Each structure stands twice: as structure tokens, then as C-alpha cells.
């Protein structure tokens, strides 16, 4: 009986040991990832393992997992422009490693290749591109600046086996001195526009006064001619028209009281 139990124990121990060995010899590669195998004797394998479950030799081999999906990264830089204005610019990129070159990337830059490569080439390209334009061009020709950054960064990233899916300028500001100068320029332009408006209004008022004076002169001449032709009848007509207008205005006023024309102004009141 004891021998049977010992055999059962050995079998159970063997199964557990075998399960542990098998478990240690398998590794999983998740979706959107790739694996590179490092062998203690042969170094980095040139074969890139795809998604799924794979076999390795425990202790001798270990997998290095890379995320091959597009990942965002911001690269901020402060650099002078062509006219020596300090420019704060931020570049946003979407990057991923070249899958077939993962063994080469691991040999040269390790698992944190993005930290080692992207900031240095980003600073280099941004400083070179910004130095070709003055501050005004960076604002008015932003698309051209972004295109130059895209072309130069793609060329440099290919040297490191990195693929850039998208590159864009997300932040662009200038130093306080330049910002203050722009504000003063805007204020001066507004004052110049206001002065131009005042001058134009004065010119228009002058023209209106001349036209008004010419109209008054013509009206006076017409009245003088009418008086010479018809005597004072025109004046009497104007008096009647003015009296009618005054009477109409007074009749609509609440503060006007009408009295009889006779001398008896007292009302008949019973005492």
C-alpha cells in the first residue's frame, strides 16, 4: 500500500513539474504587439513573433514585447526664429516601430526606443525649420511650416526604423516682447483707422455744409423772385400757414385754456 502511495505521489509531482515547465515555456503576444526572442547563447533572434501563443526555452530564452500600434507623443521646443524672436512650438506625432526591424531596434535602442530617438530628432528638425522663417511667416504660413517638419521628420525617422503616421503643430506662441509689440501695433492700427474715419467724416460734413448753403442760396433767390413778381402775397400765405401750424400744435397741448373773446370773463355761478 505504501509503495502504491509513493508511486501516486511521484506521478502527481511529475505532472505538477511538467505543468510548471510547460507553463514557463509558453508566452502570449497580445493583439497589436510583436515579440522578439533574446537567447542567452545566440543573442537576439532575427525572427519577429506575431500575435498568439508561442514556445520558448525557459531560463535560456525570454521574449521582448513591442507595441506596434500608433502612439501619440508631444515634442515641445523653444527656439529663435529667423528674426530672432523666441518661439514656443509643440509638435504632436503618431509613431510606431517598423515591425520587420524590431530586432535591429532592440539591439541598438532597446525597448524604450521612442524616449531615446524622438525628442532628439524632433528638436533638431523643429529648430532647423523655425530658423528658416520669421515670426510673421510662422503665423501666416503655418501649413508650409508643418509640411516641412513632416517631410524632414519622416526622412530622419526612417534612419531609426520608425514610422510616423501623422505630424502636426498643436501649439505656437511667441515671447512676451513680441506679443507686446503685436498688441501695440494693433492699437496703433485701430487709432489710425479712427483718425481716418474722423477725417472722412469731417470731409463729408464739409461737403454737406456746402450743399446746404447752395440750397439755401437757391431758396432765397426763388423767394426773392417770387416777391418781385407777386408782391407780399407770398409772405401773407406763409404767415397763414405758420398760424395754422401753431394753432394745431396748441390745440393738442393739455396746458392751454381757451377764454371767450368778449369782456365778460366771469362764469354764471349761483351764490
PDB file of C-alpha atoms in Angstrom, residues 109-233:
ATOM      1  CA  UNK A 109      17.976  51.317 -28.766  1.00  0.00           C
ATOM      2  CA  UNK A 110      16.224  48.809 -26.516  1.00  0.00           C
ATOM      3  CA  UNK A 111      12.597  48.666 -25.545  1.00  0.00           C
ATOM      4  CA  UNK A 112      12.384  52.465 -24.869  1.00  0.00           C
ATOM      5  CA  UNK A 113      13.467  53.448 -28.373  1.00  0.00           C
ATOM      6  CA  UNK A 114      10.919  56.300 -28.549  1.00  0.00           C
ATOM      7  CA  UNK A 115      12.401  58.044 -25.497  1.00  0.00           C
ATOM      8  CA  UNK A 116      15.889  57.789 -26.951  1.00  0.00           C
ATOM      9  CA  UNK A 117      15.151  58.848 -30.539  1.00  0.00           C
ATOM     10  CA  UNK A 118      12.064  61.045 -30.939  1.00  0.00           C
ATOM     11  CA  UNK A 119      12.982  64.001 -28.649  1.00  0.00           C
ATOM     12  CA  UNK A 120      16.435  64.401 -30.234  1.00  0.00           C
ATOM     13  CA  UNK A 121      15.322  64.299 -33.869  1.00  0.00           C
ATOM     14  CA  UNK A 122      12.225  66.364 -33.040  1.00  0.00           C
ATOM     15  CA  UNK A 123      14.292  69.165 -31.516  1.00  0.00           C
ATOM     16  CA  UNK A 124      16.764  69.029 -34.383  1.00  0.00           C
ATOM     17  CA  UNK A 125      14.116  69.327 -37.107  1.00  0.00           C
ATOM     18  CA  UNK A 126      11.987  71.958 -35.350  1.00  0.00           C
ATOM     19  CA  UNK A 127      14.949  74.243 -34.702  1.00  0.00           C
ATOM     20  CA  UNK A 128      16.120  73.917 -38.306  1.00  0.00           C
ATOM     21  CA  UNK A 129      12.679  74.635 -39.790  1.00  0.00           C
ATOM     22  CA  UNK A 130      11.764  77.523 -37.451  1.00  0.00           C
ATOM     23  CA  UNK A 131      15.114  79.213 -38.163  1.00  0.00           C
ATOM     24  CA  UNK A 132      14.114  79.488 -41.850  1.00  0.00           C
ATOM     25  CA  UNK A 133      11.046  81.682 -41.136  1.00  0.00           C
ATOM     26  CA  UNK A 134      10.392  84.934 -39.298  1.00  0.00           C
ATOM     27  CA  UNK A 135       7.628  85.282 -36.711  1.00  0.00           C
ATOM     28  CA  UNK A 136       5.037  86.610 -39.160  1.00  0.00           C
ATOM     29  CA  UNK A 137       5.623  83.724 -41.597  1.00  0.00           C
ATOM     30  CA  UNK A 138       5.223  81.169 -38.804  1.00  0.00           C
ATOM     31  CA  UNK A 139       1.706  82.525 -38.269  1.00  0.00           C
ATOM     32  CA  UNK A 140       0.600  83.124 -41.867  1.00  0.00           C
ATOM     33  CA  UNK A 141       2.379  80.090 -43.398  1.00  0.00           C
ATOM     34  CA  UNK A 142       1.680  77.543 -40.694  1.00  0.00           C
ATOM     35  CA  UNK A 143       0.719  74.810 -43.169  1.00  0.00           C
ATOM     36  CA  UNK A 144       4.002  75.237 -45.051  1.00  0.00           C
ATOM     37  CA  UNK A 145       5.983  75.042 -41.801  1.00  0.00           C
ATOM     38  CA  UNK A 146       4.080  71.920 -40.771  1.00  0.00           C
ATOM     39  CA  UNK A 147       4.732  70.304 -44.170  1.00  0.00           C
ATOM     40  CA  UNK A 148       8.473  70.999 -43.917  1.00  0.00           C
ATOM     41  CA  UNK A 149       8.548  69.474 -40.423  1.00  0.00           C
ATOM     42  CA  UNK A 150       6.651  66.429 -41.692  1.00  0.00           C
ATOM     43  CA  UNK A 151       8.989  65.794 -44.610  1.00  0.00           C
ATOM     44  CA  UNK A 152      12.178  66.277 -42.592  1.00  0.00           C
ATOM     45  CA  UNK A 153      10.997  64.184 -39.634  1.00  0.00           C
ATOM     46  CA  UNK A 154       9.854  61.323 -41.857  1.00  0.00           C
ATOM     47  CA  UNK A 155      13.258  61.246 -43.518  1.00  0.00           C
ATOM     48  CA  UNK A 156      15.103  61.229 -40.168  1.00  0.00           C
ATOM     49  CA  UNK A 157      12.752  58.690 -38.553  1.00  0.00           C
ATOM     50  CA  UNK A 158      13.346  56.205 -41.377  1.00  0.00           C
ATOM     51  CA  UNK A 159      17.015  56.081 -40.346  1.00  0.00           C
ATOM     52  CA  UNK A 160      15.879  54.698 -36.974  1.00  0.00           C
ATOM     53  CA  UNK A 161      13.243  52.313 -38.429  1.00  0.00           C
ATOM     54  CA  UNK A 162      10.365  54.393 -37.019  1.00  0.00           C
ATOM     55  CA  UNK A 163       7.182  55.095 -38.990  1.00  0.00           C
ATOM     56  CA  UNK A 164       5.402  58.439 -38.416  1.00  0.00           C
ATOM     57  CA  UNK A 165       1.698  58.230 -39.264  1.00  0.00           C
ATOM     58  CA  UNK A 166       0.838  61.872 -38.505  1.00  0.00           C
ATOM     59  CA  UNK A 167       2.698  65.081 -37.678  1.00  0.00           C
ATOM     60  CA  UNK A 168       1.023  68.375 -36.742  1.00  0.00           C
ATOM     61  CA  UNK A 169       1.775  71.641 -34.949  1.00  0.00           C
ATOM     62  CA  UNK A 170      -0.586  71.904 -31.965  1.00  0.00           C
ATOM     63  CA  UNK A 171       0.890  74.888 -30.098  1.00  0.00           C
ATOM     64  CA  UNK A 172       2.619  78.036 -31.327  1.00  0.00           C
ATOM     65  CA  UNK A 173       3.309  81.096 -29.164  1.00  0.00           C
ATOM     66  CA  UNK A 174       5.928  83.832 -29.008  1.00  0.00           C
ATOM     67  CA  UNK A 175       7.881  85.619 -26.292  1.00  0.00           C
ATOM     68  CA  UNK A 176       6.389  88.425 -24.192  1.00  0.00           C
ATOM     69  CA  UNK A 177       8.285  91.156 -26.051  1.00  0.00           C
ATOM     70  CA  UNK A 178       6.923  90.069 -29.428  1.00  0.00           C
ATOM     71  CA  UNK A 179       3.406  89.664 -28.037  1.00  0.00           C
ATOM     72  CA  UNK A 180       3.566  93.164 -26.517  1.00  0.00           C
ATOM     73  CA  UNK A 181       4.840  94.594 -29.813  1.00  0.00           C
ATOM     74  CA  UNK A 182       1.953  92.951 -31.675  1.00  0.00           C
ATOM     75  CA  UNK A 183      -0.542  94.435 -29.212  1.00  0.00           C
ATOM     76  CA  UNK A 184       0.969  97.919 -29.630  1.00  0.00           C
ATOM     77  CA  UNK A 185       0.809  97.541 -33.405  1.00  0.00           C
ATOM     78  CA  UNK A 186      -2.859  96.570 -33.224  1.00  0.00           C
ATOM     79  CA  UNK A 187      -3.618  99.577 -31.001  1.00  0.00           C
ATOM     80  CA  UNK A 188      -1.764 101.890 -33.422  1.00  0.00           C
ATOM     81  CA  UNK A 189      -3.706 100.454 -36.369  1.00  0.00           C
ATOM     82  CA  UNK A 190      -7.005 100.997 -34.556  1.00  0.00           C
ATOM     83  CA  UNK A 191      -6.066 104.600 -33.736  1.00  0.00           C
ATOM     84  CA  UNK A 192      -5.058 105.192 -37.364  1.00  0.00           C
ATOM     85  CA  UNK A 193      -8.386 103.784 -38.544  1.00  0.00           C
ATOM     86  CA  UNK A 194     -10.238 106.041 -36.106  1.00  0.00           C
ATOM     87  CA  UNK A 195      -8.288 109.109 -37.257  1.00  0.00           C
ATOM     88  CA  UNK A 196      -9.027 108.216 -40.884  1.00  0.00           C
ATOM     89  CA  UNK A 197     -12.721 107.890 -40.025  1.00  0.00           C
ATOM     90  CA  UNK A 198     -12.743 111.315 -38.321  1.00  0.00           C
ATOM     91  CA  UNK A 199     -11.068 112.920 -41.331  1.00  0.00           C
ATOM     92  CA  UNK A 200     -13.552 111.314 -43.727  1.00  0.00           C
ATOM     93  CA  UNK A 201     -16.482 112.387 -41.548  1.00  0.00           C
ATOM     94  CA  UNK A 202     -15.184 115.980 -41.463  1.00  0.00           C
ATOM     95  CA  UNK A 203     -14.854 115.925 -45.251  1.00  0.00           C
ATOM     96  CA  UNK A 204     -18.395 114.628 -45.609  1.00  0.00           C
ATOM     97  CA  UNK A 205     -19.735 117.278 -43.203  1.00  0.00           C
ATOM     98  CA  UNK A 206     -17.892 119.953 -45.166  1.00  0.00           C
ATOM     99  CA  UNK A 207     -19.445 118.751 -48.416  1.00  0.00           C
ATOM    100  CA  UNK A 208     -22.882 118.618 -46.750  1.00  0.00           C
ATOM    101  CA  UNK A 209     -22.498 122.208 -45.488  1.00  0.00           C
ATOM    102  CA  UNK A 210     -21.571 123.409 -48.958  1.00  0.00           C
ATOM    103  CA  UNK A 211     -24.577 121.645 -50.472  1.00  0.00           C
ATOM    104  CA  UNK A 212     -26.839 123.031 -47.726  1.00  0.00           C
ATOM    105  CA  UNK A 213     -25.530 126.567 -48.298  1.00  0.00           C
ATOM    106  CA  UNK A 214     -26.089 126.260 -52.038  1.00  0.00           C
ATOM    107  CA  UNK A 215     -29.644 125.045 -51.382  1.00  0.00           C
ATOM    108  CA  UNK A 216     -30.355 127.958 -49.020  1.00  0.00           C
ATOM    109  CA  UNK A 217     -28.985 130.380 -51.584  1.00  0.00           C
ATOM    110  CA  UNK A 218     -31.189 128.971 -54.316  1.00  0.00           C
ATOM    111  CA  UNK A 219     -34.235 129.035 -51.989  1.00  0.00           C
ATOM    112  CA  UNK A 220     -33.565 132.662 -51.063  1.00  0.00           C
ATOM    113  CA  UNK A 221     -33.255 133.593 -54.711  1.00  0.00           C
ATOM    114  CA  UNK A 222     -36.533 131.856 -55.525  1.00  0.00           C
ATOM    115  CA  UNK A 223     -38.312 133.684 -52.676  1.00  0.00           C
ATOM    116  CA  UNK A 224     -36.844 136.994 -53.812  1.00  0.00           C
ATOM    117  CA  UNK A 225     -38.005 136.380 -57.369  1.00  0.00           C
ATOM    118  CA  UNK A 226     -41.488 135.435 -56.132  1.00  0.00           C
ATOM    119  CA  UNK A 227     -41.730 138.638 -54.048  1.00  0.00           C
ATOM    120  CA  UNK A 228     -40.757 140.719 -57.037  1.00  0.00           C
ATOM    121  CA  UNK A 229     -43.335 139.013 -59.246  1.00  0.00           C
ATOM    122  CA  UNK A 230     -46.303 138.732 -56.831  1.00  0.00           C
ATOM    123  CA  UNK A 231     -45.686 141.279 -54.119  1.00  0.00           C
ATOM    124  CA  UNK A 232     -46.345 140.440 -50.441  1.00  0.00           C
ATOM    125  CA  UNK A 233     -48.992 137.801 -51.168  1.00  0.00           C
TER     126      UNK A 233
END
